[in-house]
Amino acid sequence: NAGVIQTPRHKVTGKGQEATLWCEPISGHSAVFWYRQTIVQGLEFLTYFRNQAPIDDSGMPKERFSAQMPNQSHSTLKIQSTQPQDSAVYLCASSLQGEDEQYFGPGTRLTVL
Amino acid sequence: GDKVKQSPSALSLQEGTNSALRCNFSIAATTVQWFLQNPRGSLINLFYLVPGTKENGRLKSAFDSKESYSTLHIRDAQLEDSGTYFCAAEEGQGGRALIFGTGTTVSVSP
């Protein structure tokens, strides 16, 4: 079991560019969560899918951020027109059914210059 | 205010000593997870708790949903226990995002 896979591990973008982050959940897990971690805000929830359907996006910034789960094997988080304040480690987690233990990937460190 | 308050924020231990970390909840926490974030940034699962107690080697954790707190006890601390420990709570039933505490940075020295 490879665990949750996230790519890329590091991404550097210029201000105003687009960034797409990828997450592959553990095989057989039906729930995928996205979080981000910064020094100032700590670990905060962004959005959650179960069986590929969006369940809760209450943590997503209303503008520029979007997430999709086109199939059971991957989810993407897209940030349009990136800003320096978007710099963070973006973490993806999966769980078997959404109401049980979550397992985290290694994260993608996004740096916006 | 903080929904999950974690204390202390930092802890220095000598090898072989014992200590306890605590999380207090101002939400109706139904499950709690404890993680260790290693120097590479990976979150390592330590415990998943519904109300009750679990033990794994030198680590022991408890979650009391009625009193709204959880603890993590480290016994006989070792150098490899160094890192940042996070608790995270799920609020309510039916699958929810985790709400994280601010972490306890533990440094174990010889």
PDB file of C-alpha atoms in Angstrom:
ATOM      1  CA  ASN A   1       0.000   0.000   0.000  1.00  0.00           C
ATOM      2  CA  ALA A   2       1.656   3.172  -1.226  1.00  0.00           C
ATOM      3  CA  GLY A   3      -0.377   5.466   0.969  1.00  0.00           C
ATOM      4  CA  VAL A   4      -1.812   8.752  -0.263  1.00  0.00           C
ATOM      5  CA  ILE A   5       0.225  10.091  -3.159  1.00  0.00           C
ATOM      6  CA  GLN A   6       0.558  13.792  -3.864  1.00  0.00           C
ATOM      7  CA  THR A   7       2.258  15.400  -6.814  1.00  0.00           C
ATOM      8  CA  PRO A   8       4.222  17.510  -7.259  1.00  0.00           C
ATOM      9  CA  ARG A   9       6.000  17.623  -3.910  1.00  0.00           C
ATOM     10  CA  HIS A  10       7.159  21.158  -4.559  1.00  0.00           C
ATOM     11  CA  LYS A  11       5.801  23.805  -6.896  1.00  0.00           C
ATOM     12  CA  VAL A  12       6.985  27.333  -7.461  1.00  0.00           C
ATOM     13  CA  THR A  13       4.761  29.711  -9.404  1.00  0.00           C
ATOM     14  CA  GLY A  14       4.866  33.361 -10.265  1.00  0.00           C
ATOM     15  CA  LYS A  15       2.151  35.670  -9.040  1.00  0.00           C
ATOM     16  CA  GLY A  16      -0.877  35.407 -11.314  1.00  0.00           C
ATOM     17  CA  GLN A  17      -0.078  31.945 -12.655  1.00  0.00           C
ATOM     18  CA  GLU A  18      -2.211  28.853 -12.218  1.00  0.00           C
ATOM     19  CA  ALA A  19      -1.287  25.894 -10.009  1.00  0.00           C
ATOM     20  CA  THR A  20      -2.800  22.409 -10.135  1.00  0.00           C
ATOM     21  CA  LEU A  21      -2.134  19.973  -7.338  1.00  0.00           C
ATOM     22  CA  TRP A  22      -2.834  16.243  -7.607  1.00  0.00           C
ATOM     23  CA  CYS A  23      -3.858  13.675  -5.044  1.00  0.00           C
ATOM     24  CA  GLU A  24      -4.242   9.909  -5.396  1.00  0.00           C
ATOM     25  CA  PRO A  25      -6.096   8.427  -2.402  1.00  0.00           C
ATOM     26  CA  ILE A  26      -5.406   5.032  -0.916  1.00  0.00           C
ATOM     27  CA  SER A  27      -6.961   2.354  -3.091  1.00  0.00           C
ATOM     28  CA  GLY A  28     -10.450   1.509  -1.870  1.00  0.00           C
ATOM     29  CA  HIS A  29     -10.916   4.733   0.073  1.00  0.00           C
ATOM     30  CA  SER A  30     -14.030   6.613  -0.935  1.00  0.00           C
ATOM     31  CA  ALA A  31     -13.400   9.911   0.863  1.00  0.00           C
ATOM     32  CA  VAL A  32     -10.806  12.571   0.002  1.00  0.00           C
ATOM     33  CA  PHE A  33     -10.068  15.660   2.064  1.00  0.00           C
ATOM     34  CA  TRP A  34      -7.910  18.692   1.242  1.00  0.00           C
ATOM     35  CA  TYR A  35      -6.220  20.780   3.925  1.00  0.00           C
ATOM     36  CA  ARG A  36      -3.519  23.416   3.908  1.00  0.00           C
ATOM     37  CA  GLN A  37      -0.869  24.239   6.468  1.00  0.00           C
ATOM     38  CA  THR A  38       0.781  27.591   7.109  1.00  0.00           C
ATOM     39  CA  ILE A  39       2.783  28.894  10.021  1.00  0.00           C
ATOM     40  CA  VAL A  40       0.174  31.566  10.753  1.00  0.00           C
ATOM     41  CA  GLN A  41      -3.082  29.624  10.250  1.00  0.00           C
ATOM     42  CA  GLY A  42      -1.921  26.138  11.139  1.00  0.00           C
ATOM     43  CA  LEU A  43      -3.753  23.196   9.590  1.00  0.00           C
ATOM     44  CA  GLU A  44      -7.081  24.191   8.078  1.00  0.00           C
ATOM     45  CA  PHE A  45      -9.702  22.292   6.125  1.00  0.00           C
ATOM     46  CA  LEU A  46     -10.477  23.214   2.533  1.00  0.00           C
ATOM     47  CA  THR A  47     -12.836  20.693   0.923  1.00  0.00           C
ATOM     48  CA  TYR A  48     -14.109  17.085   1.063  1.00  0.00           C
ATOM     49  CA  PHE A  49     -15.370  14.522  -1.473  1.00  0.00           C
ATOM     50  CA  ARG A  50     -17.080  11.219  -0.850  1.00  0.00           C
ATOM     51  CA  ASN A  51     -17.649   8.762  -3.704  1.00  0.00           C
ATOM     52  CA  GLN A  52     -16.397  11.535  -5.998  1.00  0.00           C
ATOM     53  CA  ALA A  53     -19.213  13.891  -4.977  1.00  0.00           C
ATOM     54  CA  PRO A  54     -18.425  17.204  -3.271  1.00  0.00           C
ATOM     55  CA  ILE A  55     -19.693  17.068   0.294  1.00  0.00           C
ATOM     56  CA  ASP A  56     -18.292  20.133   2.030  1.00  0.00           C
ATOM     57  CA  ASP A  57     -16.304  23.009   0.560  1.00  0.00           C
ATOM     58  CA  SER A  58     -16.828  25.398   3.451  1.00  0.00           C
ATOM     59  CA  GLY A  59     -13.093  25.948   3.870  1.00  0.00           C
ATOM     60  CA  MET A  60     -12.374  26.847   0.266  1.00  0.00           C
ATOM     61  CA  PRO A  61     -11.641  30.477  -0.530  1.00  0.00           C
ATOM     62  CA  LYS A  62     -14.554  31.669  -2.653  1.00  0.00           C
ATOM     63  CA  GLU A  63     -12.434  32.984  -5.451  1.00  0.00           C
ATOM     64  CA  ARG A  64      -9.639  31.357  -7.443  1.00  0.00           C
ATOM     65  CA  PHE A  65      -9.808  27.946  -5.706  1.00  0.00           C
ATOM     66  CA  SER A  66     -11.582  24.911  -7.125  1.00  0.00           C
ATOM     67  CA  ALA A  67     -11.381  21.171  -6.561  1.00  0.00           C
ATOM     68  CA  GLN A  68     -12.562  18.178  -8.522  1.00  0.00           C
ATOM     69  CA  MET A  69     -12.628  14.435  -8.220  1.00  0.00           C
ATOM     70  CA  PRO A  70     -13.221  13.114 -11.738  1.00  0.00           C
ATOM     71  CA  ASN A  71     -12.693   9.476 -10.759  1.00  0.00           C
ATOM     72  CA  GLN A  72     -12.106   7.410  -7.643  1.00  0.00           C
ATOM     73  CA  SER A  73      -8.363   7.375  -8.120  1.00  0.00           C
ATOM     74  CA  HIS A  74      -7.528  11.046  -8.109  1.00  0.00           C
ATOM     75  CA  SER A  75      -8.538  14.515  -7.029  1.00  0.00           C
ATOM     76  CA  THR A  76      -7.175  17.878  -8.110  1.00  0.00           C
ATOM     77  CA  LEU A  77      -6.990  21.242  -6.398  1.00  0.00           C
ATOM     78  CA  LYS A  78      -6.627  24.166  -8.776  1.00  0.00           C
ATOM     79  CA  ILE A  79      -5.634  27.676  -7.801  1.00  0.00           C
ATOM     80  CA  GLN A  80      -6.071  30.335 -10.447  1.00  0.00           C
ATOM     81  CA  SER A  81      -4.149  33.595 -10.459  1.00  0.00           C
ATOM     82  CA  THR A  82      -1.976  32.530  -7.527  1.00  0.00           C
ATOM     83  CA  GLN A  83      -1.063  35.121  -4.931  1.00  0.00           C
ATOM     84  CA  PRO A  84       1.824  35.127  -2.415  1.00  0.00           C
ATOM     85  CA  GLN A  85      -0.661  34.470   0.407  1.00  0.00           C
ATOM     86  CA  ASP A  86      -1.532  31.138  -1.258  1.00  0.00           C
ATOM     87  CA  SER A  87       1.947  29.869  -0.348  1.00  0.00           C
ATOM     88  CA  ALA A  88       1.426  26.883   1.948  1.00  0.00           C
ATOM     89  CA  VAL A  89       1.742  23.145   2.201  1.00  0.00           C
ATOM     90  CA  TYR A  90      -1.378  21.589   0.698  1.00  0.00           C
ATOM     91  CA  LEU A  91      -2.241  18.233   2.238  1.00  0.00           C
ATOM     92  CA  CYS A  92      -4.553  15.572   0.917  1.00  0.00           C
ATOM     93  CA  ALA A  93      -6.042  12.871   3.117  1.00  0.00           C
ATOM     94  CA  SER A  94      -8.223   9.869   2.425  1.00  0.00           C
ATOM     95  CA  SER A  95     -10.405   7.650   4.551  1.00  0.00           C
ATOM     96  CA  LEU A  96     -12.344   4.482   3.940  1.00  0.00           C
ATOM     97  CA  GLN A  97     -15.819   5.985   4.109  1.00  0.00           C
ATOM     98  CA  GLY A  98     -15.401   9.545   5.342  1.00  0.00           C
ATOM     99  CA  GLU A  99     -16.353   8.967   8.952  1.00  0.00           C
ATOM    100  CA  ASP A 100     -13.267   7.091  10.043  1.00  0.00           C
ATOM    101  CA  GLU A 101      -9.520   7.476  10.337  1.00  0.00           C
ATOM    102  CA  GLN A 102      -7.899   9.852   7.859  1.00  0.00           C
ATOM    103  CA  TYR A 103      -4.497   9.140   6.321  1.00  0.00           C
ATOM    104  CA  PHE A 104      -2.445  12.010   4.966  1.00  0.00           C
ATOM    105  CA  GLY A 105      -0.186  12.329   1.981  1.00  0.00           C
ATOM    106  CA  PRO A 106       3.235  14.010   2.174  1.00  0.00           C
ATOM    107  CA  GLY A 107       1.853  17.320   0.926  1.00  0.00           C
ATOM    108  CA  THR A 108       2.672  19.727  -1.884  1.00  0.00           C
ATOM    109  CA  ARG A 109       4.676  22.777  -0.880  1.00  0.00           C
ATOM    110  CA  LEU A 110       3.442  25.679  -3.027  1.00  0.00           C
ATOM    111  CA  THR A 111       5.546  28.804  -3.182  1.00  0.00           C
ATOM    112  CA  VAL A 112       4.160  31.836  -4.996  1.00  0.00           C
ATOM    113  CA  LEU A 113       6.793  34.432  -5.819  1.00  0.00           C
TER     114      LEU A 113
ATOM    115  CA  GLY B   1     -12.072  31.262  20.030  1.00  0.00           C
ATOM    116  CA  ASP B   2     -10.131  28.143  19.241  1.00  0.00           C
ATOM    117  CA  LYS B   3     -12.305  25.075  18.788  1.00  0.00           C
ATOM    118  CA  VAL B   4      -9.406  22.772  19.657  1.00  0.00           C
ATOM    119  CA  LYS B   5      -6.969  24.112  22.237  1.00  0.00           C
ATOM    120  CA  GLN B   6      -3.754  22.169  22.525  1.00  0.00           C
ATOM    121  CA  SER B   7      -1.251  22.486  25.362  1.00  0.00           C
ATOM    122  CA  PRO B   8       1.546  22.985  25.978  1.00  0.00           C
ATOM    123  CA  SER B   9       2.769  24.619  22.790  1.00  0.00           C
ATOM    124  CA  ALA B  10       6.294  23.344  23.365  1.00  0.00           C
ATOM    125  CA  LEU B  11       7.895  20.712  25.555  1.00  0.00           C
ATOM    126  CA  SER B  12      11.503  19.818  26.277  1.00  0.00           C
ATOM    127  CA  LEU B  13      12.095  16.321  27.626  1.00  0.00           C
ATOM    128  CA  GLN B  14      15.105  14.341  28.676  1.00  0.00           C
ATOM    129  CA  GLU B  15      15.392  10.813  27.419  1.00  0.00           C
ATOM    130  CA  GLY B  16      13.663   8.366  29.687  1.00  0.00           C
ATOM    131  CA  THR B  17      11.168  10.824  31.178  1.00  0.00           C
ATOM    132  CA  ASN B  18       7.382  10.874  30.898  1.00  0.00           C
ATOM    133  CA  SER B  19       5.039  13.617  29.819  1.00  0.00           C
ATOM    134  CA  ALA B  20       1.484  14.408  28.791  1.00  0.00           C
ATOM    135  CA  LEU B  21      -0.066  16.529  26.072  1.00  0.00           C
ATOM    136  CA  ARG B  22      -3.650  17.731  26.221  1.00  0.00           C
ATOM    137  CA  CYS B  23      -6.382  18.964  23.921  1.00  0.00           C
ATOM    138  CA  ASN B  24      -9.530  20.703  25.120  1.00  0.00           C
ATOM    139  CA  PHE B  25     -12.519  20.993  22.823  1.00  0.00           C
ATOM    140  CA  SER B  26     -15.158  23.698  22.634  1.00  0.00           C
ATOM    141  CA  ILE B  27     -17.039  21.666  20.014  1.00  0.00           C
ATOM    142  CA  ALA B  28     -19.029  18.454  20.292  1.00  0.00           C
ATOM    143  CA  ALA B  29     -16.116  16.246  19.341  1.00  0.00           C
ATOM    144  CA  THR B  30     -17.119  12.715  18.370  1.00  0.00           C
ATOM    145  CA  THR B  31     -13.756  11.290  17.346  1.00  0.00           C
ATOM    146  CA  VAL B  32     -10.159  12.385  17.906  1.00  0.00           C
ATOM    147  CA  GLN B  33      -6.986  11.642  15.988  1.00  0.00           C
ATOM    148  CA  TRP B  34      -3.430  12.234  17.160  1.00  0.00           C
ATOM    149  CA  PHE B  35      -0.612  12.741  14.672  1.00  0.00           C
ATOM    150  CA  LEU B  36       3.141  13.226  14.807  1.00  0.00           C
ATOM    151  CA  GLN B  37       4.529  15.521  12.137  1.00  0.00           C
ATOM    152  CA  ASN B  38       8.081  14.492  11.400  1.00  0.00           C
ATOM    153  CA  PRO B  39      10.875  16.816  10.243  1.00  0.00           C
ATOM    154  CA  ARG B  40       9.978  16.071   6.610  1.00  0.00           C
ATOM    155  CA  GLY B  41       6.469  17.310   7.251  1.00  0.00           C
ATOM    156  CA  SER B  42       4.621  14.025   6.996  1.00  0.00           C
ATOM    157  CA  LEU B  43       1.706  13.464   9.369  1.00  0.00           C
ATOM    158  CA  ILE B  44       2.052  10.065  10.977  1.00  0.00           C
ATOM    159  CA  ASN B  45      -1.072   8.513  12.456  1.00  0.00           C
ATOM    160  CA  LEU B  46      -0.701   7.722  16.151  1.00  0.00           C
ATOM    161  CA  PHE B  47      -4.238   7.141  17.421  1.00  0.00           C
ATOM    162  CA  TYR B  48      -7.824   7.216  16.250  1.00  0.00           C
ATOM    163  CA  LEU B  49     -10.208   7.412  19.192  1.00  0.00           C
ATOM    164  CA  VAL B  50     -13.876   7.261  19.791  1.00  0.00           C
ATOM    165  CA  PRO B  51     -14.417   7.927  23.527  1.00  0.00           C
ATOM    166  CA  GLY B  52     -12.060   5.642  25.410  1.00  0.00           C
ATOM    167  CA  THR B  53      -8.405   4.778  25.780  1.00  0.00           C
ATOM    168  CA  LYS B  54      -5.789   3.213  23.520  1.00  0.00           C
ATOM    169  CA  GLU B  55      -2.185   2.259  24.056  1.00  0.00           C
ATOM    170  CA  ASN B  56       0.593   1.588  21.591  1.00  0.00           C
ATOM    171  CA  GLY B  57       4.039   0.873  22.958  1.00  0.00           C
ATOM    172  CA  ARG B  58       5.208   3.868  24.976  1.00  0.00           C
ATOM    173  CA  LEU B  59       2.262   5.998  23.888  1.00  0.00           C
ATOM    174  CA  LYS B  60      -1.162   6.062  25.488  1.00  0.00           C
ATOM    175  CA  SER B  61      -4.116   8.231  24.584  1.00  0.00           C
ATOM    176  CA  ALA B  62      -7.519   8.909  26.059  1.00  0.00           C
ATOM    177  CA  PHE B  63     -10.580  10.750  24.813  1.00  0.00           C
ATOM    178  CA  ASP B  64     -13.413  11.834  27.082  1.00  0.00           C
ATOM    179  CA  SER B  65     -16.226  13.284  24.987  1.00  0.00           C
ATOM    180  CA  LYS B  66     -18.344  14.288  27.984  1.00  0.00           C
ATOM    181  CA  GLU B  67     -15.559  16.339  29.549  1.00  0.00           C
ATOM    182  CA  SER B  68     -14.391  17.456  26.090  1.00  0.00           C
ATOM    183  CA  TYR B  69     -10.721  16.641  26.251  1.00  0.00           C
ATOM    184  CA  SER B  70      -8.110  14.225  25.025  1.00  0.00           C
ATOM    185  CA  THR B  71      -4.643  13.402  26.300  1.00  0.00           C
ATOM    186  CA  LEU B  72      -1.519  11.813  24.863  1.00  0.00           C
ATOM    187  CA  HIS B  73       0.984  10.336  27.296  1.00  0.00           C
ATOM    188  CA  ILE B  74       4.575   9.661  26.324  1.00  0.00           C
ATOM    189  CA  ARG B  75       6.389   7.201  28.546  1.00  0.00           C
ATOM    190  CA  ASP B  76      10.178   6.751  28.590  1.00  0.00           C
ATOM    191  CA  ALA B  77      10.746   9.437  25.947  1.00  0.00           C
ATOM    192  CA  GLN B  78      13.255   8.621  23.199  1.00  0.00           C
ATOM    193  CA  LEU B  79      15.075  10.872  20.734  1.00  0.00           C
ATOM    194  CA  GLU B  80      12.836   9.658  17.905  1.00  0.00           C
ATOM    195  CA  ASP B  81       9.779  11.013  19.735  1.00  0.00           C
ATOM    196  CA  SER B  82      10.873  14.543  18.793  1.00  0.00           C
ATOM    197  CA  GLY B  83       8.559  16.381  16.445  1.00  0.00           C
ATOM    198  CA  THR B  84       5.266  18.243  16.486  1.00  0.00           C
ATOM    199  CA  TYR B  85       2.210  16.462  17.825  1.00  0.00           C
ATOM    200  CA  PHE B  86      -1.229  17.449  16.614  1.00  0.00           C
ATOM    201  CA  CYS B  87      -4.619  16.470  17.871  1.00  0.00           C
ATOM    202  CA  ALA B  88      -7.597  16.798  15.561  1.00  0.00           C
ATOM    203  CA  ALA B  89     -11.275  16.375  16.277  1.00  0.00           C
ATOM    204  CA  GLU B  90     -14.271  15.541  14.165  1.00  0.00           C
ATOM    205  CA  GLU B  91     -17.343  17.530  15.123  1.00  0.00           C
ATOM    206  CA  GLY B  92     -20.671  15.739  14.932  1.00  0.00           C
ATOM    207  CA  GLN B  93     -21.557  12.549  13.115  1.00  0.00           C
ATOM    208  CA  GLY B  94     -21.581  11.345   9.564  1.00  0.00           C
ATOM    209  CA  GLY B  95     -18.173  12.216   8.274  1.00  0.00           C
ATOM    210  CA  ARG B  96     -16.668  15.635   8.832  1.00  0.00           C
ATOM    211  CA  ALA B  97     -13.412  17.397   8.268  1.00  0.00           C
ATOM    212  CA  LEU B  98     -10.875  17.328  11.057  1.00  0.00           C
ATOM    213  CA  ILE B  99     -10.399  20.443  13.172  1.00  0.00           C
ATOM    214  CA  PHE B 100      -6.772  20.644  14.235  1.00  0.00           C
ATOM    215  CA  GLY B 101      -5.124  21.968  17.326  1.00  0.00           C
ATOM    216  CA  THR B 102      -2.103  24.251  17.035  1.00  0.00           C
ATOM    217  CA  GLY B 103       0.374  21.524  17.881  1.00  0.00           C
ATOM    218  CA  THR B 104       2.894  20.723  20.607  1.00  0.00           C
ATOM    219  CA  THR B 105       6.537  20.778  19.568  1.00  0.00           C
ATOM    220  CA  VAL B 106       8.385  18.120  21.550  1.00  0.00           C
ATOM    221  CA  SER B 107      12.153  18.101  21.785  1.00  0.00           C
ATOM    222  CA  VAL B 108      13.808  15.116  23.412  1.00  0.00           C
ATOM    223  CA  SER B 109      17.441  15.468  24.434  1.00  0.00           C
ATOM    224  CA  PRO B 110      19.973  12.911  25.703  1.00  0.00           C
TER     225      PRO B 110
END
